[in-house]
Amino acid sequence: PSNLGVEGELPSHPELLEWLACELVESGWSLKHIHRLILCSAVYRQDAACPPETYRIDPENRLFSRWNRQRLTAEMFRDSLLRLSDNLNSRMYGPAFQPSIPRDAIFNRDGDDVDATWPTDVVERPEVWRRGIYILRRRTNPVPLLQLFDAPERTFSCTQRSTTTLSTQALALWNSEFVRVQSAHIAASVHRMSTTDDETAIVEYLFPHLLGRDVDPEESGRATSFLRQGGTLADLCQVLLMTNEFWYVE
């Protein structure tokens, strides 16, 4: 993506690029105007599904015949959890904050005083529930959850993020204190918004809240049975947050 010279790949839509360039100039060099044009276009708002014949004609989607299925970035996932739990602190500007990092993951350069390198007593609170863009990023002490889900390193420029799939990612999501805390907050929010304590009704509210769709009968039966057998709503929330359906945008 960073190579725009003769070694780079030719554009798939040169006329579209020319038109957008002219539109940028005529709009007074307003990038917001260009972003709005792209985001509101019918092409951008496609989903990932397409007929088989379309896929055969455009297997690499160079013609923009569909949306490319994309995984949430680490920062998007974190911010989504905070939004769903009603904990997202939307305050803008100001200094960066330092989220909690396990003591064993802190690269300590100050003798035995680990807290001089990175605080180990960070309490989950509104100040550390700001958007991921305000997280303090240090080259020597990356935030493990962000690093595990391919957040760029700070040692060089990143023109395009990689997307890896590792077993340790699932383990991290299951054992992360942040994910556990926010799952509990989401469960409490669902209980507040639900008008009944009936497990079936709660499940029917939970799926649209987390996945943006209605629950099907088989899923409803399994989730309801889980709750009635002693499973907690926080655990069910965490399971749904770990699904591909939550992580991948179609």
XYZ file of N, CA and C in Angstrom, residues 1-2 11 18 40 116 118 124 142 149 174-175 185 212-213 242:
48
model
N 0.801 -1.231 0.000
C 0.000 0.000 0.000
C 0.835 1.284 0.000
N 2.071 1.212 0.521
C 2.883 2.420 0.596
C 3.678 2.671 -0.678
N -3.844 0.686 -10.522
C -5.157 0.784 -9.883
C -6.215 0.030 -10.680
N -9.375 9.398 -10.678
C -9.290 10.725 -11.301
C -10.478 11.589 -10.883
N -20.922 6.852 2.183
C -22.361 6.853 1.876
C -22.674 6.216 0.523
N 7.517 1.765 38.682
C 8.158 2.940 38.099
C 8.163 2.850 36.579
N 5.673 0.802 34.756
C 4.255 0.786 34.357
C 3.433 0.463 35.601
N -10.016 -0.741 37.139
C -10.947 -0.497 36.041
C -11.924 0.601 36.449
N 4.467 -3.032 25.199
C 3.201 -3.095 24.462
C 2.083 -3.663 25.333
N -3.653 -9.147 19.091
C -4.564 -9.019 17.957
C -4.030 -8.042 16.913
N -10.628 -15.473 26.912
C -11.320 -16.189 27.976
C -10.797 -15.807 29.355
N -9.515 -15.434 29.433
C -8.892 -15.180 30.736
C -8.599 -13.706 31.003
N -20.423 -6.309 33.139
C -21.149 -5.049 32.986
C -22.226 -5.154 31.900
N -26.543 -8.167 16.684
C -27.318 -7.415 15.701
C -28.302 -8.246 14.915
N -28.703 -9.379 15.443
C -29.699 -10.234 14.761
C -30.504 -10.995 15.792
N -16.758 -13.792 21.920
C -15.617 -14.512 21.361
C -15.941 -15.164 20.023
